[in-house]
Amino acid sequence: MADSIFTRIIRGEIPSHRLYEDDRVFAFLDIGPLSQGHALVVPKEPAETIDKLSDESAAAIGRCLPRLARAILKATGATAFNILQNNGRAAHQAVPHVHFHIIPRFENRPDGAGLEITWRAQKLESAAGADLARKIIANLAG
Ligand code: AMP
């Protein structure tokens, strides 16, 4: 399969505003920011979606997300942020290489509203919830 655009950014074949790099992780500014400071945190491992990512890469990303978020908050003065991680086209994923968005949010600033969230909660019925939880737990080992 062809290398993703993020693999090419990691290799330095495509320019980026790099924020952080270690042996497993690369972070850079999003080219189409939803707000000032919008950044992407990417594993060097070229997994398409997070369910295919190794534990080692997942742990490496988990370790650096809080540090990057703190630095972005300090640099931009943002008061809040979303971490967004899309998997699959139905979930709005455009680039088939795992990535975490860090999206700063600013109260009372028009340029801080690039991300809108519609949250239509449904009801979890007790019996259906118990059945579903059983099925998920049975698949956790894999
Ligand atoms: P997603 O919809 O979760 O797949 O998001 C992909 C993100 O990658 C978008 O926010 C794009 O703006 C961003 N993106 C695509 N190409 C580049 C690039 N060359 N440099 C930085 N960000 C990029």
Coordinates of C-alpha atoms and ligand atoms in Angstrom, one line a residue:
M1 CA 0.0 0.0 0.0
A2 CA 1.2 3.5 -0.8
D3 CA 2.7 5.6 2.0
S4 CA 0.2 8.0 3.7
I5 CA 0.8 11.7 3.6
F6 CA 1.7 11.5 7.3
T7 CA 4.4 8.9 6.7
R8 CA 5.8 11.3 4.1
I9 CA 5.7 14.2 6.6
I10 CA 7.4 12.0 9.3
R11 CA 10.2 11.2 6.8
G12 CA 10.6 14.9 6.0
E13 CA 9.5 14.5 2.3
I14 CA 6.7 16.9 2.9
P15 CA 7.3 20.0 5.0
S16 CA 5.4 20.5 8.3
H17 CA 5.6 22.7 11.4
R18 CA 7.0 20.0 13.7
L19 CA 6.3 20.3 17.4
Y20 CA 7.7 17.1 18.8
E21 CA 9.4 13.8 17.8
D22 CA 10.6 10.7 19.5
D23 CA 11.3 7.2 18.2
R24 CA 7.6 6.3 18.0
V25 CA 5.7 9.6 17.7
F26 CA 5.6 12.7 15.6
A27 CA 3.5 15.9 16.2
F28 CA 3.0 18.9 14.0
L29 CA 0.5 21.7 13.3
D30 CA -2.6 20.9 11.3
I31 CA -2.5 22.6 7.9
G32 CA -6.2 23.4 8.1
P33 CA -6.6 24.4 11.7
L34 CA -10.0 24.5 13.3
S35 CA -8.6 26.9 15.8
Q36 CA -5.2 28.5 16.6
G37 CA -2.8 25.7 17.8
H38 CA -4.7 22.8 16.2
A39 CA -2.1 20.0 16.2
L40 CA -1.8 16.4 15.1
V41 CA -0.1 13.7 17.0
V42 CA 0.8 10.7 14.9
P43 CA 2.5 7.3 15.5
K44 CA 5.4 6.5 13.2
E45 CA 3.8 3.1 12.9
P46 CA 1.6 3.4 9.8
A47 CA -1.6 1.8 11.2
E48 CA -4.7 3.1 9.5
T49 CA -7.0 3.1 12.5
I50 CA -6.4 2.8 16.2
D51 CA -7.8 -0.7 16.6
K52 CA -4.8 -1.8 14.4
L53 CA -2.2 0.1 16.4
S54 CA 0.4 -1.8 18.6
D55 CA 0.2 -1.3 22.4
E56 CA 3.8 0.2 22.2
S57 CA 2.8 3.0 19.8
A58 CA -0.5 3.6 21.7
A59 CA 1.4 3.9 25.0
A60 CA 4.0 6.3 23.4
I61 CA 1.2 8.6 22.1
G62 CA -0.6 8.4 25.5
R63 CA 2.6 9.5 27.2
C64 CA 3.2 12.6 25.1
L65 CA -0.5 13.9 24.6
P66 CA -0.7 15.6 28.0
R67 CA 2.7 17.3 27.6
L68 CA 1.8 18.6 24.1
A69 CA -1.7 19.7 25.3
R70 CA -0.1 21.7 28.1
A71 CA 2.4 23.4 25.8
I72 CA -0.4 24.3 23.3
L73 CA -2.6 25.7 26.1
K74 CA 0.3 27.9 27.3
A75 CA 1.4 29.0 23.9
T76 CA -2.1 30.0 22.7
G77 CA -3.9 31.0 25.9
A78 CA -6.7 28.5 25.1
T79 CA -9.0 27.8 28.0
A80 CA -10.0 24.3 27.0
F81 CA -9.3 21.7 24.2
N82 CA -10.7 18.7 22.5
I83 CA -8.8 15.6 21.7
L84 CA -10.4 14.1 18.6
Q85 CA -9.5 10.8 17.0
N86 CA -11.4 9.7 13.9
N87 CA -11.3 6.1 12.6
G88 CA -12.8 5.2 9.3
R89 CA -14.6 7.2 6.6
A90 CA -18.0 7.0 8.5
A91 CA -16.2 8.7 11.4
H92 CA -14.9 11.5 9.3
Q93 CA -11.3 10.1 8.9
A94 CA -9.7 11.6 5.7
V95 CA -6.1 10.5 6.2
P96 CA -5.7 6.7 6.6
H97 CA -2.9 6.9 9.2
V98 CA -3.8 7.1 13.0
H99 CA -3.8 10.6 14.3
F100 CA -5.0 12.5 17.3
H101 CA -6.2 16.0 16.9
I102 CA -5.5 18.5 19.7
I103 CA -8.0 21.3 19.1
P104 CA -7.7 24.3 21.5
R105 CA -11.0 26.1 22.4
F106 CA -11.3 29.7 23.2
E107 CA -14.3 31.2 25.0
N108 CA -15.8 34.3 23.4
R109 CA -13.4 34.2 20.4
P110 CA -14.9 33.6 16.9
D111 CA -11.8 31.8 15.7
G112 CA -12.1 29.3 18.5
A113 CA -15.4 27.8 17.1
G114 CA -14.1 25.8 14.2
L115 CA -15.2 22.5 15.8
E116 CA -18.9 22.1 16.4
I117 CA -20.2 19.0 18.1
T118 CA -23.8 17.7 17.9
W119 CA -24.4 15.2 20.6
R120 CA -27.7 13.3 20.2
A121 CA -27.7 11.0 23.2
Q122 CA -29.9 7.9 23.0
K123 CA -31.2 5.7 25.9
L124 CA -29.3 2.7 27.1
E125 CA -31.8 0.0 28.1
S126 CA -30.7 -2.1 31.1
A127 CA -31.1 -5.6 29.6
A128 CA -29.6 -4.5 26.2
G129 CA -26.7 -2.8 28.0
A130 CA -25.9 -5.9 30.1
D131 CA -26.0 -8.1 26.9
L132 CA -23.7 -5.7 25.0
A133 CA -21.2 -5.3 27.9
R134 CA -21.0 -9.2 28.1
K135 CA -20.2 -9.4 24.3
I136 CA -17.6 -6.6 24.4
I137 CA -15.9 -8.1 27.5
A138 CA -15.8 -11.5 25.7
N139 CA -13.8 -9.9 22.9
L140 CA -11.3 -7.9 25.0
A141 CA -8.7 -10.6 24.9
G142 CA -8.1 -10.3 21.1
Ligands
AMP1 P1 -9.1 13.5 9.7 O1 -10.4 14.0 9.1 O2 -9.3 13.1 11.2 O3 -8.5 12.4 8.9 O4 -8.1 14.7 9.7 C1 -7.0 14.8 8.8 C2 -6.3 16.1 9.1 O5 -5.1 16.2 8.5 C3 -7.1 17.4 8.7 O6 -7.4 18.2 9.8 C4 -6.2 18.1 7.7 O7 -6.2 19.5 7.8 C5 -4.8 17.5 8.1 N1 -3.8 17.5 7.1 C6 -3.9 16.9 5.9 N2 -2.7 17.1 5.2 C7 -1.9 17.8 6.0 C8 -0.5 18.3 5.9 N3 0.2 18.2 4.8 N4 0.0 19.0 7.0 C9 -0.7 19.1 8.1 N5 -2.0 18.7 8.3 C10 -2.6 18.0 7.2

